[in-house]
Coordinates of C-alpha atoms and ligand atoms in Angstrom, one line a residue:
M1 CA -27.6 -11.3 -40.9
I2 CA -29.1 -9.5 -43.8
T3 CA -26.5 -7.9 -46.0
R4 CA -27.6 -5.7 -48.9
H5 CA -25.9 -6.7 -52.2
S6 CA -24.1 -3.6 -53.5
P7 CA -23.0 -3.8 -57.1
P8 CA -20.2 -1.3 -58.0
V9 CA -21.8 2.1 -58.8
T10 CA -20.5 5.0 -60.8
R11 CA -20.0 7.9 -58.5
H12 CA -21.4 11.2 -59.6
P13 CA -20.5 14.3 -57.6
F14 CA -23.5 14.9 -55.4
D15 CA -25.0 18.4 -55.1
P16 CA -27.9 18.6 -52.6
A17 CA -29.0 21.8 -54.3
S18 CA -29.9 19.9 -57.5
I19 CA -32.3 17.7 -55.5
L20 CA -33.8 20.6 -53.5
A21 CA -34.3 22.5 -56.8
G22 CA -36.3 19.6 -58.3
D23 CA -33.8 18.3 -60.9
R24 CA -35.4 15.1 -61.9
R25 CA -32.4 13.5 -63.5
A26 CA -30.3 14.2 -60.4
L27 CA -33.1 12.7 -58.4
A28 CA -33.4 9.5 -60.4
R29 CA -29.6 9.1 -60.3
L30 CA -29.5 9.6 -56.5
L31 CA -32.3 7.2 -55.9
T32 CA -30.4 4.4 -57.7
Q33 CA -27.4 5.1 -55.4
V34 CA -29.8 5.0 -52.5
E35 CA -31.2 1.7 -53.6
N36 CA -27.6 0.4 -53.8
G37 CA -26.9 1.5 -50.3
A38 CA -24.3 3.9 -51.6
A39 CA -25.6 7.3 -50.7
E40 CA -24.9 7.9 -47.0
A41 CA -23.4 11.3 -47.5
A42 CA -26.2 12.5 -49.7
L43 CA -28.8 11.2 -47.2
A44 CA -27.0 13.1 -44.5
A45 CA -27.0 16.3 -46.5
L46 CA -30.7 16.1 -47.3
F47 CA -31.9 15.0 -43.8
P48 CA -32.4 18.6 -42.6
H49 CA -34.8 19.1 -45.5
T50 CA -37.0 16.2 -44.7
G51 CA -40.2 15.9 -42.5
R52 CA -42.5 18.0 -44.6
A53 CA -44.2 15.5 -46.9
H54 CA -47.4 13.6 -46.1
R55 CA -46.4 10.0 -46.3
V56 CA -49.3 7.8 -47.3
G57 CA -49.0 4.0 -47.3
V58 CA -51.3 2.1 -49.6
T59 CA -51.4 -1.6 -48.8
G60 CA -53.7 -4.6 -49.3
A61 CA -53.8 -8.1 -50.8
P62 CA -52.5 -8.7 -54.4
G63 CA -54.8 -7.4 -57.1
T64 CA -57.2 -5.4 -55.0
G65 CA -56.6 -2.3 -57.1
K66 CA -53.9 -0.5 -55.1
S67 CA -52.0 0.8 -58.2
S68 CA -55.2 1.9 -59.8
L69 CA -56.3 3.8 -56.7
V70 CA -52.9 5.4 -56.3
N71 CA -53.0 6.5 -59.9
E72 CA -56.5 8.1 -59.5
L73 CA -55.6 9.6 -56.1
T74 CA -52.6 11.2 -57.7
K75 CA -54.7 12.9 -60.3
V76 CA -57.1 14.3 -57.6
L77 CA -54.1 15.5 -55.6
R78 CA -52.7 17.2 -58.7
R79 CA -56.0 19.0 -59.3
R80 CA -55.8 20.2 -55.8
G81 CA -52.4 21.8 -56.4
Q82 CA -50.3 19.2 -54.7
T83 CA -47.4 17.3 -56.0
A84 CA -46.9 13.5 -55.6
A85 CA -44.2 10.9 -55.6
I86 CA -45.2 7.3 -56.0
V87 CA -43.1 4.5 -54.6
A88 CA -44.2 1.1 -55.7
V89 CA -42.5 -1.6 -53.7
D90 CA -42.5 -4.8 -55.8
P91 CA -42.6 -7.8 -53.6
T92 CA -41.0 -11.1 -54.2
S93 CA -44.2 -12.9 -55.0
P94 CA -45.9 -14.7 -57.9
F95 CA -48.2 -11.7 -58.2
T96 CA -45.9 -9.3 -60.1
G97 CA -48.2 -9.2 -63.1
G98 CA -50.6 -6.8 -61.4
A99 CA -47.8 -4.6 -60.1
I100 CA -46.2 -4.2 -63.5
L101 CA -49.7 -3.5 -65.1
G102 CA -50.4 -0.9 -62.4
D103 CA -47.1 0.8 -63.2
R104 CA -47.9 0.8 -66.9
I105 CA -51.2 2.4 -66.4
R106 CA -49.5 5.1 -64.3
M107 CA -46.8 5.7 -66.9
R108 CA -49.5 6.3 -69.5
D109 CA -51.7 8.5 -67.4
L110 CA -49.1 10.5 -65.4
A111 CA -46.1 10.6 -67.7
G112 CA -45.0 14.1 -68.5
D113 CA -46.4 15.7 -65.4
P114 CA -43.6 17.5 -63.7
G115 CA -45.5 17.4 -60.4
V116 CA -45.5 13.6 -60.4
F117 CA -42.5 11.2 -59.9
I118 CA -42.8 7.4 -60.0
R119 CA -40.3 5.0 -58.7
S120 CA -40.6 1.2 -58.6
M121 CA -38.4 -0.5 -56.0
A122 CA -36.8 -3.6 -57.2
S123 CA -37.0 -6.5 -54.8
R124 CA -33.7 -7.3 -53.1
G125 CA -34.7 -10.7 -51.9
A126 CA -33.9 -9.7 -48.3
L127 CA -36.9 -7.7 -47.1
G128 CA -35.0 -6.1 -44.3
G129 CA -32.8 -4.5 -47.0
L130 CA -35.8 -3.5 -49.0
A131 CA -37.5 -1.8 -46.0
R132 CA -34.4 0.2 -45.3
A133 CA -33.9 1.1 -48.9
T134 CA -37.6 2.2 -49.2
A135 CA -37.3 4.4 -46.1
D136 CA -34.2 6.1 -47.6
V137 CA -35.9 6.6 -51.0
V138 CA -38.9 8.2 -49.2
Q139 CA -36.5 10.5 -47.4
V140 CA -35.0 11.7 -50.6
L141 CA -38.4 12.3 -52.2
D142 CA -39.4 14.2 -49.1
A143 CA -36.4 16.5 -49.4
A144 CA -37.1 16.9 -53.1
G145 CA -40.3 18.7 -52.0
F146 CA -43.1 16.4 -53.1
T147 CA -46.1 17.3 -50.9
T148 CA -47.5 13.8 -50.8
I149 CA -45.5 10.5 -51.0
L150 CA -47.6 7.5 -51.8
I151 CA -46.0 4.2 -50.9
E152 CA -47.7 1.1 -52.4
T153 CA -46.9 -2.3 -50.9
V154 CA -48.6 -5.6 -51.0
G155 CA -49.8 -6.4 -47.5
A156 CA -48.9 -10.1 -47.8
G157 CA -46.2 -10.3 -45.2
Q158 CA -45.0 -8.7 -42.0
S159 CA -42.1 -6.8 -43.7
E160 CA -44.4 -5.1 -46.2
V161 CA -46.6 -4.1 -43.3
E162 CA -43.5 -2.6 -41.7
I163 CA -42.9 -0.5 -44.9
A164 CA -46.5 0.8 -44.8
R165 CA -46.1 1.6 -41.1
T166 CA -43.4 4.2 -41.9
A167 CA -46.3 6.3 -43.3
H168 CA -48.3 8.9 -41.4
T169 CA -51.5 7.6 -42.9
V170 CA -52.1 4.0 -43.9
V171 CA -54.8 3.2 -46.5
V172 CA -55.8 -0.5 -46.5
V173 CA -57.4 -1.7 -49.7
E174 CA -59.8 -4.6 -50.0
A175 CA -61.9 -6.0 -52.8
P176 CA -64.8 -8.4 -53.0
G177 CA -64.4 -11.9 -54.3
L178 CA -61.0 -12.7 -53.1
G179 CA -60.3 -16.2 -51.8
D180 CA -60.4 -17.2 -48.2
E181 CA -56.6 -17.5 -48.0
V182 CA -56.4 -13.8 -49.0
Q183 CA -59.2 -12.9 -46.5
G184 CA -57.0 -14.4 -43.8
L185 CA -54.3 -11.7 -44.4
K186 CA -56.8 -9.1 -43.3
A187 CA -56.5 -9.5 -39.6
G188 CA -52.9 -8.2 -39.4
I189 CA -53.3 -5.3 -41.7
L190 CA -56.7 -4.1 -40.3
E191 CA -54.9 -2.9 -37.2
I192 CA -52.7 -0.5 -39.0
A193 CA -55.5 1.0 -41.2
D194 CA -56.3 4.7 -40.8
V195 CA -58.5 4.6 -43.9
L196 CA -60.2 1.5 -45.3
V197 CA -61.2 1.2 -49.0
V198 CA -63.4 -1.5 -50.5
N199 CA -62.5 -1.1 -54.2
K200 CA -64.2 -2.9 -57.1
I201 CA -67.7 -2.3 -55.7
D202 CA -68.8 -2.8 -59.3
R203 CA -68.1 -6.5 -58.7
P204 CA -70.4 -9.1 -57.0
G205 CA -70.0 -9.5 -53.3
A206 CA -69.2 -5.8 -52.6
E207 CA -71.9 -5.3 -50.1
A208 CA -71.0 -8.4 -48.2
A209 CA -67.3 -7.3 -48.2
V210 CA -68.2 -3.9 -46.7
R211 CA -70.4 -5.5 -44.1
A212 CA -67.7 -8.0 -43.1
L213 CA -65.2 -5.2 -42.9
R214 CA -67.4 -3.0 -40.8
S215 CA -68.1 -5.7 -38.2
S216 CA -64.4 -6.7 -37.9
L217 CA -63.6 -3.1 -37.5
E218 CA -66.2 -2.7 -34.7
I219 CA -65.0 -5.8 -33.0
G220 CA -61.4 -4.6 -33.1
H221 CA -62.4 -1.2 -31.6
S222 CA -64.5 -2.6 -28.8
A223 CA -61.8 -5.0 -28.0
A224 CA -59.5 -2.1 -27.6
G225 CA -61.5 -0.9 -24.6
P226 CA -63.8 2.2 -24.1
T227 CA -63.3 4.5 -27.1
D228 CA -62.2 8.0 -26.6
A229 CA -64.6 10.4 -28.3
A230 CA -61.6 12.1 -29.9
A231 CA -60.1 8.8 -31.2
W232 CA -59.8 8.3 -34.9
M233 CA -62.3 5.8 -36.3
P234 CA -61.1 4.6 -39.7
P235 CA -63.7 5.4 -42.3
I236 CA -64.7 2.7 -44.8
L237 CA -64.8 4.1 -48.4
Q238 CA -66.2 2.4 -51.5
T239 CA -64.5 2.9 -54.8
V240 CA -64.4 1.9 -58.4
A241 CA -60.8 2.8 -59.3
T242 CA -61.1 2.0 -62.9
R243 CA -64.0 4.5 -63.3
S244 CA -62.5 7.0 -60.9
E245 CA -65.5 6.7 -58.5
G246 CA -65.1 7.6 -54.9
I247 CA -61.6 9.0 -55.3
D248 CA -62.5 12.6 -54.1
E249 CA -63.8 11.0 -50.9
L250 CA -60.6 9.0 -50.5
A251 CA -58.5 12.2 -51.0
E252 CA -60.6 13.9 -48.3
A253 CA -60.3 11.0 -45.9
V254 CA -56.6 11.0 -46.3
A255 CA -56.4 14.8 -45.8
R256 CA -58.7 14.5 -42.8
H257 CA -56.5 12.0 -41.1
R258 CA -53.5 14.2 -41.5
A259 CA -55.4 17.2 -40.0
Y260 CA -56.4 14.9 -37.1
L261 CA -52.7 14.0 -36.5
Q262 CA -51.7 17.6 -36.6
E263 CA -54.5 18.9 -34.3
T264 CA -53.9 16.2 -31.7
G265 CA -50.2 16.5 -31.8
L266 CA -50.0 12.8 -32.7
D267 CA -47.9 13.7 -35.7
R268 CA -45.0 14.7 -33.5
E269 CA -45.4 11.6 -31.4
Q270 CA -45.5 9.4 -34.5
E271 CA -42.4 11.0 -35.9
R272 CA -40.5 10.6 -32.6
A273 CA -41.5 6.9 -32.5
R274 CA -40.5 6.4 -36.1
L275 CA -37.1 8.0 -35.6
A276 CA -36.5 6.1 -32.4
A277 CA -37.3 2.8 -34.1
D278 CA -35.0 3.7 -37.0
L279 CA -32.2 4.8 -34.6
E280 CA -32.5 1.7 -32.6
A281 CA -32.4 -0.6 -35.7
R282 CA -29.3 1.2 -37.0
L283 CA -27.6 1.1 -33.7
R284 CA -28.3 -2.5 -33.3
D285 CA -26.9 -3.3 -36.8
R286 CA -23.8 -1.3 -36.2
L287 CA -23.0 -2.6 -32.7
F288 CA -23.6 -6.2 -33.9
A289 CA -21.3 -5.7 -36.8
Q290 CA -18.6 -4.1 -34.6
W291 CA -18.8 -6.8 -32.1
Q292 CA -18.7 -9.5 -34.8
T293 CA -15.4 -8.2 -36.1
R294 CA -13.9 -8.3 -32.6
L295 CA -14.9 -11.9 -32.2
G296 CA -12.2 -14.3 -33.2
D297 CA -12.7 -16.5 -36.3
G298 CA -15.0 -19.4 -35.7
Q299 CA -15.9 -18.4 -32.2
Y300 CA -19.5 -17.7 -33.0
R301 CA -19.8 -21.0 -34.8
R302 CA -18.2 -22.9 -31.9
V303 CA -20.6 -21.5 -29.4
L304 CA -23.5 -22.2 -31.7
D305 CA -22.3 -25.8 -32.0
K306 CA -22.2 -26.1 -28.2
L307 CA -25.8 -24.6 -28.1
L308 CA -26.9 -27.2 -30.5
K309 CA -25.4 -30.0 -28.4
R310 CA -27.1 -28.5 -25.3
E311 CA -23.7 -28.0 -23.7
V312 CA -24.7 -24.4 -23.0
D313 CA -28.0 -22.6 -22.7
P314 CA -28.8 -19.5 -24.9
A315 CA -28.3 -17.0 -22.1
G316 CA -25.0 -18.7 -21.2
A317 CA -24.0 -18.6 -24.8
V318 CA -24.5 -14.9 -24.9
R319 CA -22.4 -14.5 -21.7
Q320 CA -19.6 -16.6 -23.2
L321 CA -19.6 -14.7 -26.5
L322 CA -19.5 -11.3 -24.8
E323 CA -16.6 -12.4 -22.5
T324 CA -14.7 -13.7 -25.5
A325 CA -15.2 -10.5 -27.4
G326 CA -14.0 -8.6 -24.3
T327 CA -17.2 -6.5 -23.9
Ligands
GTP1 N1 -63.8 -4.2 -62.0 C1 -62.9 -3.5 -61.4 N2 -61.6 -3.8 -61.7 C2 -60.6 -3.0 -61.1 C3 -60.9 -2.0 -60.2 N3 -59.8 -1.4 -59.8 C4 -58.8 -2.1 -60.4 N4 -59.3 -3.1 -61.2 C5 -58.6 -4.1 -62.0 O1 -57.9 -5.0 -61.1 C6 -56.7 -5.4 -61.6 C7 -55.6 -5.2 -60.6 O2 -55.5 -3.8 -60.4 P1 -54.2 -3.1 -59.8 O3 -54.4 -1.7 -59.6 O4 -53.0 -3.5 -60.6 O5 -54.1 -3.9 -58.4 P2 -52.9 -3.9 -57.3 O6 -53.5 -4.1 -56.0 O7 -52.0 -2.7 -57.5 O8 -52.2 -5.2 -57.8 P3 -50.7 -5.8 -57.2 O9 -49.8 -4.6 -57.2 O10 -50.4 -6.8 -58.2 O11 -51.0 -6.3 -55.9 C8 -56.5 -4.6 -62.9 O12 -56.9 -5.4 -64.0 C9 -57.4 -3.4 -62.7 O13 -57.9 -2.9 -64.0 C10 -62.3 -1.7 -60.0 O14 -62.7 -0.8 -59.2 N5 -63.2 -2.5 -60.6
MG2 MG1 -49.9 -2.7 -57.8

């Protein structure tokens, strides 16, 4: 079972009003408590104030330019009168150099703007814990009133894809000239893309990358059966993040996707599915923990040993454990 490591935290009296009023220091302090899994009461108090922000996930292979794009997109959103919170989820991977660099660029460009808040999520080792912590951090930022929340994750594993999936709109970023092993990651994340970006089109191989993406997108859509005329077709955008090219179009595509969700009522459905999945996961964790405490010491291990020796089958093991725990 995944347990989140919770170091002792200094308790500050929590005042939801300070978060709702946009007190940045109170916000930063609360987010640290949230990351440590020690903010249940605060999350409960803020929950009624959530559900207003547009959550935008930005995912893709390491080094494709996600941070640079998020940075530029934030500037465009600010010019359009919106506010933005950026959550950069640092994965446990050898590719942290880019993530740190991306954050440094943002610090330089966006520092001092009261309409922007940047938070890097430290890796917790256990990705289940990281996904939960990220979802909670996003809740707080939503309550704090940011109109857009940009969640950057490296789409290298299933758990990072899960994090992106908590967004209303998922932007998948590609770049030309990545190795085949990186190209292999695409299959899984293409399915969750609402907006596709081929970044670094100033680099060789850009046209081929766009072509390849277009054909895999078309294959994916025809495999899904006859397309509904009203269905959303992910647009493929081309950008040079470092020169701020194509960013207005990206902002528009993201806004268009949100409008689409609202017009079709899919936003309500999406929200319901997200809350249902969250409720189920929490319930499962809680019931499992409760049941485990009821189970006598070593019982679980003994049944597992029997399973290993083929003295009992998995379904039989469950039956035995439930009987022992008196459920
Ligand atoms: N030539 C070119 N370089 C770019 C472009 N966009 C980003 N880069 C460079 O690519 C490198 C990686 O950019 P990041 O924005 O940090 O990429 P990332 O996807 O956030 O990286 P990770 O978080 O490490 O996965 C940096 O050196 C950027 O300056 C672009 O459009 N063209
Ligand atoms: Mg990055």
